Coordinates of C-alpha atoms in Angstrom, one line a residue:
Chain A
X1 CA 0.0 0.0 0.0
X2 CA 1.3 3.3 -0.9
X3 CA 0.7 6.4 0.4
X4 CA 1.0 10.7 -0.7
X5 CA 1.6 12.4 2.4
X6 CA 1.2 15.8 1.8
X7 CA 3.3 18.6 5.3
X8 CA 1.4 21.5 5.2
X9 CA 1.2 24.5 7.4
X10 CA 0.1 27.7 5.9
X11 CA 2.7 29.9 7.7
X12 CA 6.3 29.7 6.5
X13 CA 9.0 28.7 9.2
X14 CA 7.4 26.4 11.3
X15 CA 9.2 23.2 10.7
X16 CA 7.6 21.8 7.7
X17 CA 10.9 21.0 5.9
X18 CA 12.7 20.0 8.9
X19 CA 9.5 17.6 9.4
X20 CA 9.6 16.3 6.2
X21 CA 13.2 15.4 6.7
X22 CA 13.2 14.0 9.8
X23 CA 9.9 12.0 8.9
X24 CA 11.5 10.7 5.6
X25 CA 14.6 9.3 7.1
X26 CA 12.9 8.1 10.0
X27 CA 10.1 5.7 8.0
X28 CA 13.5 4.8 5.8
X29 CA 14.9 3.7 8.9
X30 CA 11.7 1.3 9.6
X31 CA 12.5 0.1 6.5
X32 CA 10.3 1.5 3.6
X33 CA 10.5 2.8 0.8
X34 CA 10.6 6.6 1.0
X35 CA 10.5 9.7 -1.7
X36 CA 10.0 13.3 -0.3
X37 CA 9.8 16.0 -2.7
X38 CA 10.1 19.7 -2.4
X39 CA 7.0 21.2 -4.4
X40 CA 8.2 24.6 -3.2
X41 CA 9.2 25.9 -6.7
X42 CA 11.4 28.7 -6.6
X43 CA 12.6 28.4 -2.5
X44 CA 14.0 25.1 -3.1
X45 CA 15.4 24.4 0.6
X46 CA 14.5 20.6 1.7
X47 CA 18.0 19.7 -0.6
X48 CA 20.2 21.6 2.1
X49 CA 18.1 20.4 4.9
X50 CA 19.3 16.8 3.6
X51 CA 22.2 17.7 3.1
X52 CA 21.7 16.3 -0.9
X53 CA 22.1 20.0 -2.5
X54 CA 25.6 19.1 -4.3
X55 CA 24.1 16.0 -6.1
X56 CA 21.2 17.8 -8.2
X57 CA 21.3 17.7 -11.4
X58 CA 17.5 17.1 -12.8
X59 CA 14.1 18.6 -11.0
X60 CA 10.8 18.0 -10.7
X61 CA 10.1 20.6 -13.3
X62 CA 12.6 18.3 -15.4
X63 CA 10.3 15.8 -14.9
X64 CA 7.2 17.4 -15.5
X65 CA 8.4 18.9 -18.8
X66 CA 9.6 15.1 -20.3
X67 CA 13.4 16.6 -20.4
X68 CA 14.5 13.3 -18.6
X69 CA 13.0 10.6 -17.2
X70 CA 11.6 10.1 -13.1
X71 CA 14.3 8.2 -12.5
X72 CA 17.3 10.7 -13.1
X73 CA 16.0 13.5 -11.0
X74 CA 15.6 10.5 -8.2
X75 CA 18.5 11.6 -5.6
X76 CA 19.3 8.3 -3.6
X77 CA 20.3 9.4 0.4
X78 CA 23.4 7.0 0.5
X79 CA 23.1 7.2 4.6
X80 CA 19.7 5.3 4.4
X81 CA 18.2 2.8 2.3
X82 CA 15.6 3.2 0.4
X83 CA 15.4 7.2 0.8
X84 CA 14.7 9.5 -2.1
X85 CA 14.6 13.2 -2.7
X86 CA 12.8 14.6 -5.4
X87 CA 14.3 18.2 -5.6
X88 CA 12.4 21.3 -7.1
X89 CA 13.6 24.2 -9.3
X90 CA 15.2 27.1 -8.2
X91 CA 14.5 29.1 -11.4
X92 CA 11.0 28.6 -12.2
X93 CA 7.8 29.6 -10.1
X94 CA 4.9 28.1 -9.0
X95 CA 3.0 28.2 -11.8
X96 CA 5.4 26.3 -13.9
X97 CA 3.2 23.4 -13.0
X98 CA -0.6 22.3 -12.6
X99 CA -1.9 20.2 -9.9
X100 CA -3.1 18.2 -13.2
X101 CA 0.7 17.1 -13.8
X102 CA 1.4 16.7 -9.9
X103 CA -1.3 14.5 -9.6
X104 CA 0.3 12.2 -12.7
X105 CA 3.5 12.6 -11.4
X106 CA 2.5 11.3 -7.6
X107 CA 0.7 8.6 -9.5
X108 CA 3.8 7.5 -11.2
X109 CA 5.8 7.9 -7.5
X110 CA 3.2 5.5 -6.2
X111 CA 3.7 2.6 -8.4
X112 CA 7.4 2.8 -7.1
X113 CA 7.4 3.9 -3.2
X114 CA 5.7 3.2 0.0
X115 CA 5.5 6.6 1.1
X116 CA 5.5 9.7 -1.1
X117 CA 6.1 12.9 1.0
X118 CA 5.1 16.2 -0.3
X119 CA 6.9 19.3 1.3
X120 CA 4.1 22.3 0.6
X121 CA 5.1 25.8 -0.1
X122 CA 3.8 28.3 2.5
X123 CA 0.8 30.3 1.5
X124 CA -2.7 28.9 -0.3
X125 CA -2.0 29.9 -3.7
X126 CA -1.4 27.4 -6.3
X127 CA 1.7 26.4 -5.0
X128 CA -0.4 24.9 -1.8
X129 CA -2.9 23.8 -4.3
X130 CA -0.2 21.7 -7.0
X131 CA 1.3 20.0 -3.6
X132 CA -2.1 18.7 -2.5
X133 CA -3.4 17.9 -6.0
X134 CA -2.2 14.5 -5.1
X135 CA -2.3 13.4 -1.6
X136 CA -4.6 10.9 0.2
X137 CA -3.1 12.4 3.7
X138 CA -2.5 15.6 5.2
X139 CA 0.2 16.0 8.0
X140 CA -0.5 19.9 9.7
X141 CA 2.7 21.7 11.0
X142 CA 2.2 24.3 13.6
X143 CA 3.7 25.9 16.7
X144 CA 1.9 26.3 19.4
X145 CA 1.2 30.5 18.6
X146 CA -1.5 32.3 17.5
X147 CA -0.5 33.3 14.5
X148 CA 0.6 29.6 13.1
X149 CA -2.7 28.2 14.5
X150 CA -4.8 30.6 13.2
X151 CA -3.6 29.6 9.8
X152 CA -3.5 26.1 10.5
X153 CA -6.9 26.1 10.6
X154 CA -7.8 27.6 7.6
X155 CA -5.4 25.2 5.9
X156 CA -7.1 23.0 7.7
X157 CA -10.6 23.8 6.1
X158 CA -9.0 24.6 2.8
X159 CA -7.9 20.6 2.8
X160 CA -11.5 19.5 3.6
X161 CA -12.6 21.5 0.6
X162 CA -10.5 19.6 -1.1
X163 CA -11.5 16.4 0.1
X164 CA -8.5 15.3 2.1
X165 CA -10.2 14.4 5.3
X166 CA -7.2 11.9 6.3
X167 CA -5.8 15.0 8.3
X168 CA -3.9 14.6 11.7
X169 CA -1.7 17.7 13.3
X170 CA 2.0 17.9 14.3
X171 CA 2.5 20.4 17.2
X172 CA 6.4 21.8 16.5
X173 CA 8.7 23.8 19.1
X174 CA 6.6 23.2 22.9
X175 CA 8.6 24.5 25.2
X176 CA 8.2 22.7 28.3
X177 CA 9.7 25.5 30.4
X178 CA 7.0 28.1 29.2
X179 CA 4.3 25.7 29.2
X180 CA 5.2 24.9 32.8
X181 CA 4.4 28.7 34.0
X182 CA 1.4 29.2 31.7
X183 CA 3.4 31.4 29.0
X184 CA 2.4 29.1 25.9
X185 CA -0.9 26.9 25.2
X186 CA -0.4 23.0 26.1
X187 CA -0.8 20.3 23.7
X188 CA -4.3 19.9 24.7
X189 CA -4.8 23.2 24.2
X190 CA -4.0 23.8 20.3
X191 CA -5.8 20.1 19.9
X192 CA -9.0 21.6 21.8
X193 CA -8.5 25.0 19.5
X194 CA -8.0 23.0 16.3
X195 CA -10.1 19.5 16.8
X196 CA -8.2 17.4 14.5
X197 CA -6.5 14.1 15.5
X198 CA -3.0 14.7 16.8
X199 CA -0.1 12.6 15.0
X200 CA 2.7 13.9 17.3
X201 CA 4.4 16.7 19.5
X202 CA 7.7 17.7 18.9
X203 CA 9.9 19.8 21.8
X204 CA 12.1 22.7 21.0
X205 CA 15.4 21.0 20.5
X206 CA 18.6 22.7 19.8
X207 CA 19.7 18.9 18.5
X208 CA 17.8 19.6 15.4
X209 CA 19.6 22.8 14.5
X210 CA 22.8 21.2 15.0
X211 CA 21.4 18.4 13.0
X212 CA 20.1 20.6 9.8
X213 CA 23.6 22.7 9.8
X214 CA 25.5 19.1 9.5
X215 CA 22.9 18.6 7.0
X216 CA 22.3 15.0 8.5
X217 CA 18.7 14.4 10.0
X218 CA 17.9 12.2 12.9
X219 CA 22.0 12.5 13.7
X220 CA 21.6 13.9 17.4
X221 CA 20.2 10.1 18.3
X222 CA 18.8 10.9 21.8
X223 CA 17.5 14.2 21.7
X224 CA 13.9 14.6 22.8
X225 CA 12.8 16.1 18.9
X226 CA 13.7 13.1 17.5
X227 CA 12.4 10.8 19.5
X228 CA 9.3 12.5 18.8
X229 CA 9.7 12.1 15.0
X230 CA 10.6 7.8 15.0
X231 CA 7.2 8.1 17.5
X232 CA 5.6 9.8 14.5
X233 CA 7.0 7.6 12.0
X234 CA 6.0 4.6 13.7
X235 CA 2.3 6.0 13.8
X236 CA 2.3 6.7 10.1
X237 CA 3.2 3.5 9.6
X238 CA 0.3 1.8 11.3
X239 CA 1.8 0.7 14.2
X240 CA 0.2 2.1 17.6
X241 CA 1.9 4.0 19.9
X242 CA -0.5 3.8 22.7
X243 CA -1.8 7.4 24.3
X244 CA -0.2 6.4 27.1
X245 CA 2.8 7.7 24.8
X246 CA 1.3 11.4 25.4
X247 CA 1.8 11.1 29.1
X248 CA 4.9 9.7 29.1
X249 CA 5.9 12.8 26.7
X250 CA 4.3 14.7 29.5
X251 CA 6.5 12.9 32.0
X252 CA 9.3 14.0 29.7
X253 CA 8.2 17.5 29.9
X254 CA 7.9 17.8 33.6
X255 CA 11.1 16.4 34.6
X256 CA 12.7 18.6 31.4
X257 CA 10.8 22.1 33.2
X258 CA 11.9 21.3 36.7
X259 CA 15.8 20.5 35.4
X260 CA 14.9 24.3 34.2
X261 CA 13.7 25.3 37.3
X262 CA 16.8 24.1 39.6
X263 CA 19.1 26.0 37.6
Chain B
X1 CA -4.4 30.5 49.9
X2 CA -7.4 31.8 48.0
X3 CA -6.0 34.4 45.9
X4 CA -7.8 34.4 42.7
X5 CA -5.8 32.8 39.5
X6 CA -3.6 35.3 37.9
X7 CA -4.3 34.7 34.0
X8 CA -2.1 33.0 32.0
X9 CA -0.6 34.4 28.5
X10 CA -1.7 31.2 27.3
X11 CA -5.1 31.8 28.7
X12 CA -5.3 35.0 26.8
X13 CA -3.7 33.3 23.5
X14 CA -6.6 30.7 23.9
X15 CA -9.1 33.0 24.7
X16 CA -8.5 35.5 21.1
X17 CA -7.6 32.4 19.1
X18 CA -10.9 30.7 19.7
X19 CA -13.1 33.9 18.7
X20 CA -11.3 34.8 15.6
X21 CA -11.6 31.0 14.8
X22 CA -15.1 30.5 15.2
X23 CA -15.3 34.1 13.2
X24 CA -13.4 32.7 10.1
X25 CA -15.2 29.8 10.5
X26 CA -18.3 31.0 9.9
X27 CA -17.2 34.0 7.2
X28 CA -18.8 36.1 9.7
X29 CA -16.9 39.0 11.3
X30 CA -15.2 39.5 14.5
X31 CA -18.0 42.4 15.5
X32 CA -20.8 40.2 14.3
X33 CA -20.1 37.1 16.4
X34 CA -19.6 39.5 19.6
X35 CA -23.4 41.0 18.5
X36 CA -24.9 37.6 18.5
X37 CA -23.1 36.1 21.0
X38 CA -24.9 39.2 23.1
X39 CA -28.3 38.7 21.6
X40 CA -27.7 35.1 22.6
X41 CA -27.2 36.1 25.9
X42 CA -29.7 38.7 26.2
X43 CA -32.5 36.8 24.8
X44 CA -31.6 33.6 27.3
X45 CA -31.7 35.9 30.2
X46 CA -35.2 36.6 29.7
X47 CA -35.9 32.9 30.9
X48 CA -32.9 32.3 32.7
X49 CA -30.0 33.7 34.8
X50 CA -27.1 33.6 32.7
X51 CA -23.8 33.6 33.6
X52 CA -22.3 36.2 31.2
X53 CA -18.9 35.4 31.9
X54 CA -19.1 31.6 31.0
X55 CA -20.9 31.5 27.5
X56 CA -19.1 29.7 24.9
X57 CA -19.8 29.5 21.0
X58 CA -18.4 26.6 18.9
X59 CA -18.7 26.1 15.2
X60 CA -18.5 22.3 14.0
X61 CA -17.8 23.1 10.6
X62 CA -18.4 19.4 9.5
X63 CA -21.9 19.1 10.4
X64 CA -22.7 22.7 10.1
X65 CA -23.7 23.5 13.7
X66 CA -23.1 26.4 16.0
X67 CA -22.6 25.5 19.4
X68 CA -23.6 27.3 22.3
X69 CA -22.6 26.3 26.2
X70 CA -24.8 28.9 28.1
X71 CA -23.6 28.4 32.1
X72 CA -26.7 29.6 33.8
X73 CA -26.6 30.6 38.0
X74 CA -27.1 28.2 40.3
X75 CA -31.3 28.6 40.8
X76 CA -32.3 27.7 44.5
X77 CA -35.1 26.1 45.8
X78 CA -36.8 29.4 46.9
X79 CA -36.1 30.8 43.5
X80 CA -37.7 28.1 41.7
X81 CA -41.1 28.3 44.3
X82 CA -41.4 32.3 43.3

């Protein structure tokens, strides 16, 4: 069974490329078959988040336009099996394609992956609309502020209109420390606010800067952030992580604000 | 220790994110949804005692339905004979 996985968020600079990165190698590392392209045409940036920016040499635009074939622009991640990345052009803009001609091409990734991960441009003009032409699945990026919720919801409604009602949320950069004095809404909160299905919480995690300048995903193996995206990948992937998994993320949380506290 | 709660920055995050929400929601505007919210409330209080402070509107875009939580006063025993 394959799957199109579109990361959306609506606001830029919430962690939708870093989640796509981290979520791509970590369902490689459970063993499938992986492909994450960057639909952002013009603001090409997942390639540098992978650290894959010095192997381009075809694009999706390449691809779209029958100058070579899928399989060319295909960059293979040598540091995990069975990862792809699908880069976008730099030179062209959004309108260089049609959700008619991402839909073929996600149709032709599916015959070939498990997993088909579509990084989304911010905004909800056609560059939104070509990245969700062709997914079954929505994955919602936000932070836990009001101006990234706010247009997490409309993105939110924007998919229903679409008919993507496979939606679940990621909620990216809780800081336990500020959540502990009442400075920034909970998990339960921005659930409560949003009412879709939560998928996962990630902490603020310095790990995952260090990670994206080395250009290496999942590298910092025990910070808190990435343990939070293999728990997301194992979800994705079927398996349940019990709710429980919430609390003990809670537990995590707690013990993380009063380490703050002490100092 | 009975101090009353100091409000949160969250609280008030949750608070303006949940009536421009329900605004959008309903392509209705911000100063609209504060007019019928008080309509809602005025009209209710005919019957009932309504707590202003506690009335919450929810819009369940899905199904199409607005949502109202009224919390009305506690109404005694003696209240209820009158």
């Amino acid at each position: 069974m394959s799957e199109v996985i579109v990361i959306t968020s609506g606001k830029g600079g919430v962690g939708k490329t870093t989640t796509v990165a981290n979520i791509g190698t970590g369902l490689a590392e459970l063993g499938k078959s992986v492909v994450m392209v960057d639909t952002d045409i013009g603001l090409r940036n997942l390639d540098v988040v992978m650290g894959l920016e010095n192997r381009i040499v075809y694009n999706l635009i390449d691809v779209v336009e029958s100058n070579c074939r899928l399989k060319q622009a295909l960059i293979a991640d040598r540091r995990v099996e069975g990862l792809f990345l699908l880069p976008t052009a730099q030179t062209k803009d959004k309108s260089a394609v049609t959700p008619e001609q991402m839909k073929k091409l996600t149709d032709q990734l599916q015959e070939q992956f498990d997993y088909i991960l579509l990084d989304c441009p911010a905004g909800i003009e056609q560059g939104f609309k070509n990245a969700i032409a062709g997914a079954d699945r929505a994955l919602v990026v936000t932070t836990p502020e009001v101006s990234a919720i706010r247009v997490a919801d409309r993105i939110i409604g924007l998919l229903e209109a679409s008919d993507i009602h496979n939606i679940q949320l990621i909620i990216n950069r809780l800081r336990p420390d500020m959540i502990a004095r009442g400075d920034m809404m909970t998990v339960e909160d921005v659930v409560d606010i949003l009412s879709i299905d939560l998928i996962g919480a990630i902490p603020d995690d310095e790990q995952i800067v260090i990670a994206t300048n080395q250009g290496a995903p999942l590298s910092g193996k025990d910070s808190l952030a990435e343990q939070a995206y293999r728990n997301i990948c194992r979800r994705i992937a079927g398996e349940e992580v019990p709710l429980l998994d919430m609390t003990v993320k809670k537990g995590f949380f707690a013990r993380l604000a009063g380490r703050f506290k002490g100092k | 220790m009975f101090l009353s709660r100091k409000k949160h920055s969250k609280d008030f995050a949750k608070d303006r994110l949940k009536t421009v929400l329900l605004s959008e929601r309903m392509d209705c505007s911000p100063q609209m949804m504060i007019m019928m919210k008080n309509d809602i409330i005025q009209a209710v209080s005919k019957y009932l005692p309504v707590d202003e402070k506690n009335v919450n509107l929810r819009y369940v875009a899905a199904i199409h339905l607005l949502d109202a939580q009224i919390s009305i006063h506690n109404i005694t025993e003696s209240e209820r004979e009158s």
